Coordinates of C-alpha atoms and ligand atoms in Angstrom, one line a residue:
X293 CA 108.7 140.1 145.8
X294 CA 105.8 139.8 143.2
X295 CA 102.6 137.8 144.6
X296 CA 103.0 134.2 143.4
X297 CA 101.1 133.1 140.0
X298 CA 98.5 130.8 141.2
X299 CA 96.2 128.8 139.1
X300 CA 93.6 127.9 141.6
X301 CA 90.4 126.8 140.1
X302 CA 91.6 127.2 136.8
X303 CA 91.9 123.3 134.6
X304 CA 94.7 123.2 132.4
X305 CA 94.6 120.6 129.5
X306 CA 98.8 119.7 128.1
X307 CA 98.7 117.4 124.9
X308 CA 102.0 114.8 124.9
X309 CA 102.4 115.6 128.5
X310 CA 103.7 112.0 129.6
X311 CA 107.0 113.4 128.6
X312 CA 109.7 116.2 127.5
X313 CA 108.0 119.4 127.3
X314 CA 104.9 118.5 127.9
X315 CA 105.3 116.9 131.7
X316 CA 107.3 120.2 132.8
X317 CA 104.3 122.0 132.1
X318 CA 102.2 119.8 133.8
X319 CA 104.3 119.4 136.6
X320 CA 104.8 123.6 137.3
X321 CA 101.1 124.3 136.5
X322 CA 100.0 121.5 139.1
X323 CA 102.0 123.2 141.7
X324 CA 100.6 126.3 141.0
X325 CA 96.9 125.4 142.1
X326 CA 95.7 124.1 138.3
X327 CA 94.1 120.7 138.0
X328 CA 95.4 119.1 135.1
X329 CA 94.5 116.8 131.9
X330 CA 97.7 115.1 131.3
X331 CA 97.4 113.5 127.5
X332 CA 99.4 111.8 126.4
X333 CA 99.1 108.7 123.5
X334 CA 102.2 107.5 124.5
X335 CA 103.6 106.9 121.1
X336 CA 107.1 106.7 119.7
X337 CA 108.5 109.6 118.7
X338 CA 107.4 108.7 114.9
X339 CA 103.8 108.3 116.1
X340 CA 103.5 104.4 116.2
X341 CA 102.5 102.4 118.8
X342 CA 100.5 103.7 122.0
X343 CA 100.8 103.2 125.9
X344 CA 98.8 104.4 129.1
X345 CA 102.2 104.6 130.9
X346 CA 103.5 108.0 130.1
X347 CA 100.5 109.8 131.2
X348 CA 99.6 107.6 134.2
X349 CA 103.3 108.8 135.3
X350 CA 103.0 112.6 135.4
X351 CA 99.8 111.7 136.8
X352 CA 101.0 110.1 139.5
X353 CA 103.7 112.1 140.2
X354 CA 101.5 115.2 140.5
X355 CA 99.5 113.4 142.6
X356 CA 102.4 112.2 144.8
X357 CA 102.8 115.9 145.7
X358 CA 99.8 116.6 146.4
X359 CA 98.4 118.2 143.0
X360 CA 95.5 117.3 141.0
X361 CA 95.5 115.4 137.7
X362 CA 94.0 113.0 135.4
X363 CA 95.4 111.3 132.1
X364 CA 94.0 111.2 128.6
X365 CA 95.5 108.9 126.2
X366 CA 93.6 110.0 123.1
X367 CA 95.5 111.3 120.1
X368 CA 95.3 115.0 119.8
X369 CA 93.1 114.3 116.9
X370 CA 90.4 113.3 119.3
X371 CA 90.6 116.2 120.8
X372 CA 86.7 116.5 121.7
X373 CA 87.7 113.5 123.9
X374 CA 90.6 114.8 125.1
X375 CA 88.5 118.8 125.9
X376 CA 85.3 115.8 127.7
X377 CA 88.0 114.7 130.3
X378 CA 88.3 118.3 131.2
X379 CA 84.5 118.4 131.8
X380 CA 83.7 115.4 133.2
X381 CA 87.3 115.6 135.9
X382 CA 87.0 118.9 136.6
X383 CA 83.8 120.8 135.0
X384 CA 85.9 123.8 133.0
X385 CA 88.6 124.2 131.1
X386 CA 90.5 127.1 130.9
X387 CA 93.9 126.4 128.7
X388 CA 94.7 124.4 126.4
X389 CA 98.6 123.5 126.0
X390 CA 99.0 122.1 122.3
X391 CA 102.2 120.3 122.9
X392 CA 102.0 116.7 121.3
X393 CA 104.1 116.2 118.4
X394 CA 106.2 113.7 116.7
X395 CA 108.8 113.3 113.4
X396 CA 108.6 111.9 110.1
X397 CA 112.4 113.6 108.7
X398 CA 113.5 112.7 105.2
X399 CA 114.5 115.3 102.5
X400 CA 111.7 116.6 100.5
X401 CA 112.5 114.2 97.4
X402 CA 111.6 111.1 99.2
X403 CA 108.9 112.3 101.1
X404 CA 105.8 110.2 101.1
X405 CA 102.1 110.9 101.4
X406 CA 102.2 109.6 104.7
X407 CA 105.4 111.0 105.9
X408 CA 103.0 114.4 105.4
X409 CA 100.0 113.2 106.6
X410 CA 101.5 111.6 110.1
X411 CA 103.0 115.2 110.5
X412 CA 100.4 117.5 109.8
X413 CA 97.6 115.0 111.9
X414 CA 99.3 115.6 115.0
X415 CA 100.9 118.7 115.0
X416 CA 98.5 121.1 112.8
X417 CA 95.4 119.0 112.6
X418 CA 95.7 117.6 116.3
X419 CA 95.9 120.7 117.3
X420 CA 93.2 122.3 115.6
X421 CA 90.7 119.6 116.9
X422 CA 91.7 120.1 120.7
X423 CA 91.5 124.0 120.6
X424 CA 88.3 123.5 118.6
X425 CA 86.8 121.5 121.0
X426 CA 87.5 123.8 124.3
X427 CA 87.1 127.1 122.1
X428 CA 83.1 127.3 123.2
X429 CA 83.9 126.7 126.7
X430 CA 86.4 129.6 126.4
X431 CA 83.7 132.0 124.5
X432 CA 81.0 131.1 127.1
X433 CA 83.4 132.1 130.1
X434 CA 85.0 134.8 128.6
X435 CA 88.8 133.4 129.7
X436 CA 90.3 131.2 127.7
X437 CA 94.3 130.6 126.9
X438 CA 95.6 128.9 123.8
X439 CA 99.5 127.7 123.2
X440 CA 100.7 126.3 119.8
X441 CA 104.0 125.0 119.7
X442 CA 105.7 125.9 116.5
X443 CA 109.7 125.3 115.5
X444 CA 112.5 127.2 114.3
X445 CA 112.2 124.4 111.8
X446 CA 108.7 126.1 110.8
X447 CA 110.5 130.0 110.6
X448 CA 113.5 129.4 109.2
X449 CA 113.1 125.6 107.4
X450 CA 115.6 122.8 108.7
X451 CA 116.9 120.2 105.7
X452 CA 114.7 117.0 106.1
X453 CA 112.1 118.6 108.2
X454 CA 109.6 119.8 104.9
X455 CA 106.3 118.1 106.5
X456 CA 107.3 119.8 109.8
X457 CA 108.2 123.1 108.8
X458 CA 104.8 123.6 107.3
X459 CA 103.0 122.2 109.6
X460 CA 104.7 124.0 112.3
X461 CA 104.1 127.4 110.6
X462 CA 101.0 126.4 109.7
X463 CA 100.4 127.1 113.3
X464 CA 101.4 130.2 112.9
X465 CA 98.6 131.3 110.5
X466 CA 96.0 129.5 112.6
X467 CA 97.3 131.8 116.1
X468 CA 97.3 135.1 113.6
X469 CA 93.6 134.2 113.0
X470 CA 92.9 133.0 116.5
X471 CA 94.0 135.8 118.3
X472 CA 91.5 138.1 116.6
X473 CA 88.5 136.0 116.9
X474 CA 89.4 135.4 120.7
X475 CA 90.5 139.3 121.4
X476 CA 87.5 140.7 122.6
X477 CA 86.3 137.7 124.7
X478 CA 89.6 137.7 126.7
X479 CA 90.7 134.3 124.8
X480 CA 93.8 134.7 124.1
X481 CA 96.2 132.8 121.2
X482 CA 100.3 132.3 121.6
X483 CA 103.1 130.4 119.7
X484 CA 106.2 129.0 121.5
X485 CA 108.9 128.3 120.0
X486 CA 110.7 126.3 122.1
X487 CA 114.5 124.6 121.8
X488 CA 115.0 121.9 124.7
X489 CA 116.9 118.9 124.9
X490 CA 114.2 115.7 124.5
X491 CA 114.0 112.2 122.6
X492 CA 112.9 114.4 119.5
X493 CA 116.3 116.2 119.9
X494 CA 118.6 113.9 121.4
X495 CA 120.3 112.4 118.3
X496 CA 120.0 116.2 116.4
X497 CA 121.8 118.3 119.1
X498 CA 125.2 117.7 120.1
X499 CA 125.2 116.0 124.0
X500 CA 126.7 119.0 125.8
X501 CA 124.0 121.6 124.4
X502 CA 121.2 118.9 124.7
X503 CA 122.0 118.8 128.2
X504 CA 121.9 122.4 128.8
X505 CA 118.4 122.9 126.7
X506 CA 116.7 121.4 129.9
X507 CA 112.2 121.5 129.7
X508 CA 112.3 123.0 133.0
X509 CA 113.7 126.6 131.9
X510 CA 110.6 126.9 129.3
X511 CA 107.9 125.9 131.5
X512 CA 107.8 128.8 133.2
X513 CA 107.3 131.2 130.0
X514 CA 104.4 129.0 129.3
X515 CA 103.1 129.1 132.2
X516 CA 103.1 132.9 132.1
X517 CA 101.8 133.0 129.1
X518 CA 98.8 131.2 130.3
X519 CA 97.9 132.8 133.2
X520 CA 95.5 135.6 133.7
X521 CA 96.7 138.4 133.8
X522 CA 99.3 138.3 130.9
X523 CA 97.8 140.3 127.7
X524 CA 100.2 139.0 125.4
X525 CA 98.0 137.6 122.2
X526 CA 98.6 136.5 118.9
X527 CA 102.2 136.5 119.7
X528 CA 105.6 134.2 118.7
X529 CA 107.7 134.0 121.6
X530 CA 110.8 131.8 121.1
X531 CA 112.6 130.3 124.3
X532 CA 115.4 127.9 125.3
X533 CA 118.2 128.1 127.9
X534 CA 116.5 130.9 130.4
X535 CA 116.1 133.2 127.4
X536 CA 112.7 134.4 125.8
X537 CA 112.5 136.6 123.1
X538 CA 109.6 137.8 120.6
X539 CA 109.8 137.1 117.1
X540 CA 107.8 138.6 114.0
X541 CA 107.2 138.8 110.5
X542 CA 108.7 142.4 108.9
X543 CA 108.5 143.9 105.6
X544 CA 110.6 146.2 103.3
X545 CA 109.1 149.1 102.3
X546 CA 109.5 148.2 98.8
X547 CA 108.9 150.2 95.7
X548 CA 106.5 151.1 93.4
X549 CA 107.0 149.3 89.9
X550 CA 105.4 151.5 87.7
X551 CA 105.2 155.2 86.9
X552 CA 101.1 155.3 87.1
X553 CA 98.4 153.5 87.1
X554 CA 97.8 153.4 83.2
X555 CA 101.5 151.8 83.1
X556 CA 101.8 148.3 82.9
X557 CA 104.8 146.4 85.0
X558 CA 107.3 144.6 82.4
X559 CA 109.5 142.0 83.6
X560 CA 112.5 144.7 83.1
X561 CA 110.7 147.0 85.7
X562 CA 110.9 144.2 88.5
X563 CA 114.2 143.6 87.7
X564 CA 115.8 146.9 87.5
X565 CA 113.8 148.3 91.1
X566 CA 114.8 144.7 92.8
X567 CA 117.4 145.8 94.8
X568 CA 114.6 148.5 96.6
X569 CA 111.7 145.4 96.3
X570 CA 114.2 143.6 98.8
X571 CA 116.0 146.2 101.1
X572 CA 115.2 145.9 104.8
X573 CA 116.7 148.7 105.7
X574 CA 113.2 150.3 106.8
X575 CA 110.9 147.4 107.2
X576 CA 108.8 147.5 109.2
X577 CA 106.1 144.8 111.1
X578 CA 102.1 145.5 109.5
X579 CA 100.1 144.8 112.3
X580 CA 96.9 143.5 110.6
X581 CA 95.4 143.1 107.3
X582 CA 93.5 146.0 107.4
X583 CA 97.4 148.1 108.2
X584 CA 98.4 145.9 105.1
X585 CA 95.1 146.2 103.0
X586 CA 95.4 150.7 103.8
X587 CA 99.2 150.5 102.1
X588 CA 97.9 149.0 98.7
X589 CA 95.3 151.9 98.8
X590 CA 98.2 154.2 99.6
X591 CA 100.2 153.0 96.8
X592 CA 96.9 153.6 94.7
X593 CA 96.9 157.4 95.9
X594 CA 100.4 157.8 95.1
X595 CA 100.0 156.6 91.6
X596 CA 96.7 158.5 91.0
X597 CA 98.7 161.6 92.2
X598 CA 101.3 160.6 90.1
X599 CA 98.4 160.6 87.0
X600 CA 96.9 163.7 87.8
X601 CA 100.6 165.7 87.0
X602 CA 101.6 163.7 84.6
X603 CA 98.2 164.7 82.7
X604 CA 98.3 168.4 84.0
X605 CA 102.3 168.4 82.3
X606 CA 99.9 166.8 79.0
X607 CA 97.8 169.3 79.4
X608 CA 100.5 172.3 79.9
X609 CA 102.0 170.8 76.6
X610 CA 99.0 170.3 74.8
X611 CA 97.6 173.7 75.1
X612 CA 101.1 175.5 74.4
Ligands
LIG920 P1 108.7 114.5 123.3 O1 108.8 113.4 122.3 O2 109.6 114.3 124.5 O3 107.2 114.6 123.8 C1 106.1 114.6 122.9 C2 105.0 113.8 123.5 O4 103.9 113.9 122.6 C3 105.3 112.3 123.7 O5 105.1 112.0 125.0 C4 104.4 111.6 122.7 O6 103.9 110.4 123.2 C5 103.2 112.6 122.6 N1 102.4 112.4 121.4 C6 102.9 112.2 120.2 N2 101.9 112.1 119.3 C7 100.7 112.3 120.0 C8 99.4 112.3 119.7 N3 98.9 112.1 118.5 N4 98.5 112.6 120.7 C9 98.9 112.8 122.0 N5 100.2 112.7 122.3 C10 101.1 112.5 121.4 O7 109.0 115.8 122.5 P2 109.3 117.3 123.0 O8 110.7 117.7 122.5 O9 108.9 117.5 124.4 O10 108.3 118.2 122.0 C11 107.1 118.8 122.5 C12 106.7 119.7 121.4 O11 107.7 120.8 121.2 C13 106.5 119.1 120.0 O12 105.3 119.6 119.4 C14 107.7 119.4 119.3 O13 107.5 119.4 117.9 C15 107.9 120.8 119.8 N6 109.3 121.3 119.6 C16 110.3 120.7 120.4 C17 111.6 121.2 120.2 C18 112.7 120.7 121.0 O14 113.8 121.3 120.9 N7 112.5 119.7 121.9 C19 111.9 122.2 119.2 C20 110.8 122.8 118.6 C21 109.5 122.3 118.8

């Protein structure tokens, strides 16, 4: 048997942890050794309204079995509030669970300004403020552990859900860039993409799977995640039902649409070599923009090569 993960002296802060998702974390992470900032603004699940309740529950409850805990009930846009609880509870903090969210659905054609706005406050903004806040904490101590919770609404869209989806993959870009500028102080940046079955899911999936989709089988991948000694960074790691699985972005290897670099591209050029522009058959993941950034110069070699005997043929014929 492995030795158990233990969070002992480690202070774990969970945004909208006064339910779903959010208080499985809390719960497993407590019992682990982790003192814990439950947050929660105990909203409705459109983001009106607020309540102590929620939080003050899990809190309780951790408490009840002997765990520590205290509740926040800022929105995640406070999050330097949210990050000062940590400090003035518990003196550290050492992970930062960016859980809250909240929907606004309608189809893109009646979305309003606010509809956007409610959704990309808590779920990109929110979460950009709370990691903000604890990311000097995590640079100072040289630990630090960051989750974003994205959708499969956010990598693969979801009618109705336009404000989520780009927020959601809009935390997506913010991990890819995270992850480097955290790397080499061992502060490390993950996306979860979770499916379980909650009030933000309970009229969208169908009662028999909702029931099976249960918090509880996720919590542990982000508690793993979390802890010390896991090196995953920068990462998308999708899980529902006891199942996790990593996901990335891949690209073709596409084709060059000119003959050399003098050539222009006409719009006849795109569309005769399209078929090779999208076929997967080889694509392949680019691991950073400097991987992507060396295959432009590539393709700049190639044509230059293609120049040079192209000219030498001019020359052959020019001086016969
Ligand atoms: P939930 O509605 O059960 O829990 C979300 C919690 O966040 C609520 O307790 C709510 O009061 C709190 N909250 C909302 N706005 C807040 C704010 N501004 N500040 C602080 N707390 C706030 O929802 P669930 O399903 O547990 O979702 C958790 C996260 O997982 C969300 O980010 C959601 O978008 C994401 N997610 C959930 C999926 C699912 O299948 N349940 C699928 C994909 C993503």
């Amino acid at each position: 048997m492995p030795e158990q993960l233990r969070y002992d002296g480690r202070v774990v802060v969970v945004t909208g942890a006064g339910a779903g998702l959010g208080r499985t974390y809390a719960l497993l992470f407590a019992s682990r050794g982790a003192s814990v900032v439950v947050n929660d603004l105990g909203s409705n699940r459109h983001g009106d309204g607020s309540s102590t309740a929620s939080a003050d529950a899990v809190v309780q409850e951790i408490r009840q079995n002997g765990g520590k805990a205290v509740a926040n009930y800022d929105s995640v846009l406070n999050g330097a509030n949210i990050i000062k609880t940590a400090i003035e509870a518990f003196g550290r903090v050492d992970v930062v669970v960016n859980n809250a969210g909240i929907l606004r659905d309608t189809s893109f054609m009646k979305m309003t300004d606010a509809q956007w706005d409610a959704i990309h406050d808590v779920h990109l903004k929110g979460s950009m403020k709370t990691t903000q806040a604890a990311w000097p904490y995590f640079i100072k101590q040289k630990y630090g552990r960051v989750i974003f919770t994205s959708s499969n609404s956010g990598l693969y869209g979801n009618f109705g859900q336009s404000n989520y989806s780009a927020a959601k993959l809009g935390l997506v870009g913010l991990a890819n860039t995270l992850a480097i500028e955290g790397a080499k102080k061992n502060v490390y940046t993950n996306v979860l993409v979770p499916t379980a079955g909650s009030r933000l899911t309970e009229d969208i999936l169908p009662p028999d799977l909702h029931d099976q989709l249960k918090p509880d089988l996720i919590a542990p991948v982000v508690f793993w995640l979390c802890h010390e000694s896991c090196a995953e960074n920068g990462s998308i790691i999708e899980t529902a039902l006891g199942w996790a699985g990593k996901c990335h972005l891949v690209r073709s290897s596409g084709c060059v649409l000119r003959q050399n670099l003098s050539a222009n591209v006409t719009p006849e050029n795109v569309q005769e070599n399209w078929s090779k522009v999208i076929d997967m058959t080889s694509a392949k993941r680019l691991n950073s923009i400097q991987e992507a950034t060396g295959e432009l110069l590539g393709f700049i070699e190639n044509l230059q090569s293609e120049n040079s005997s192209s000219n030498k043929v001019d020359q052959v014929l020019t001086n016969n």
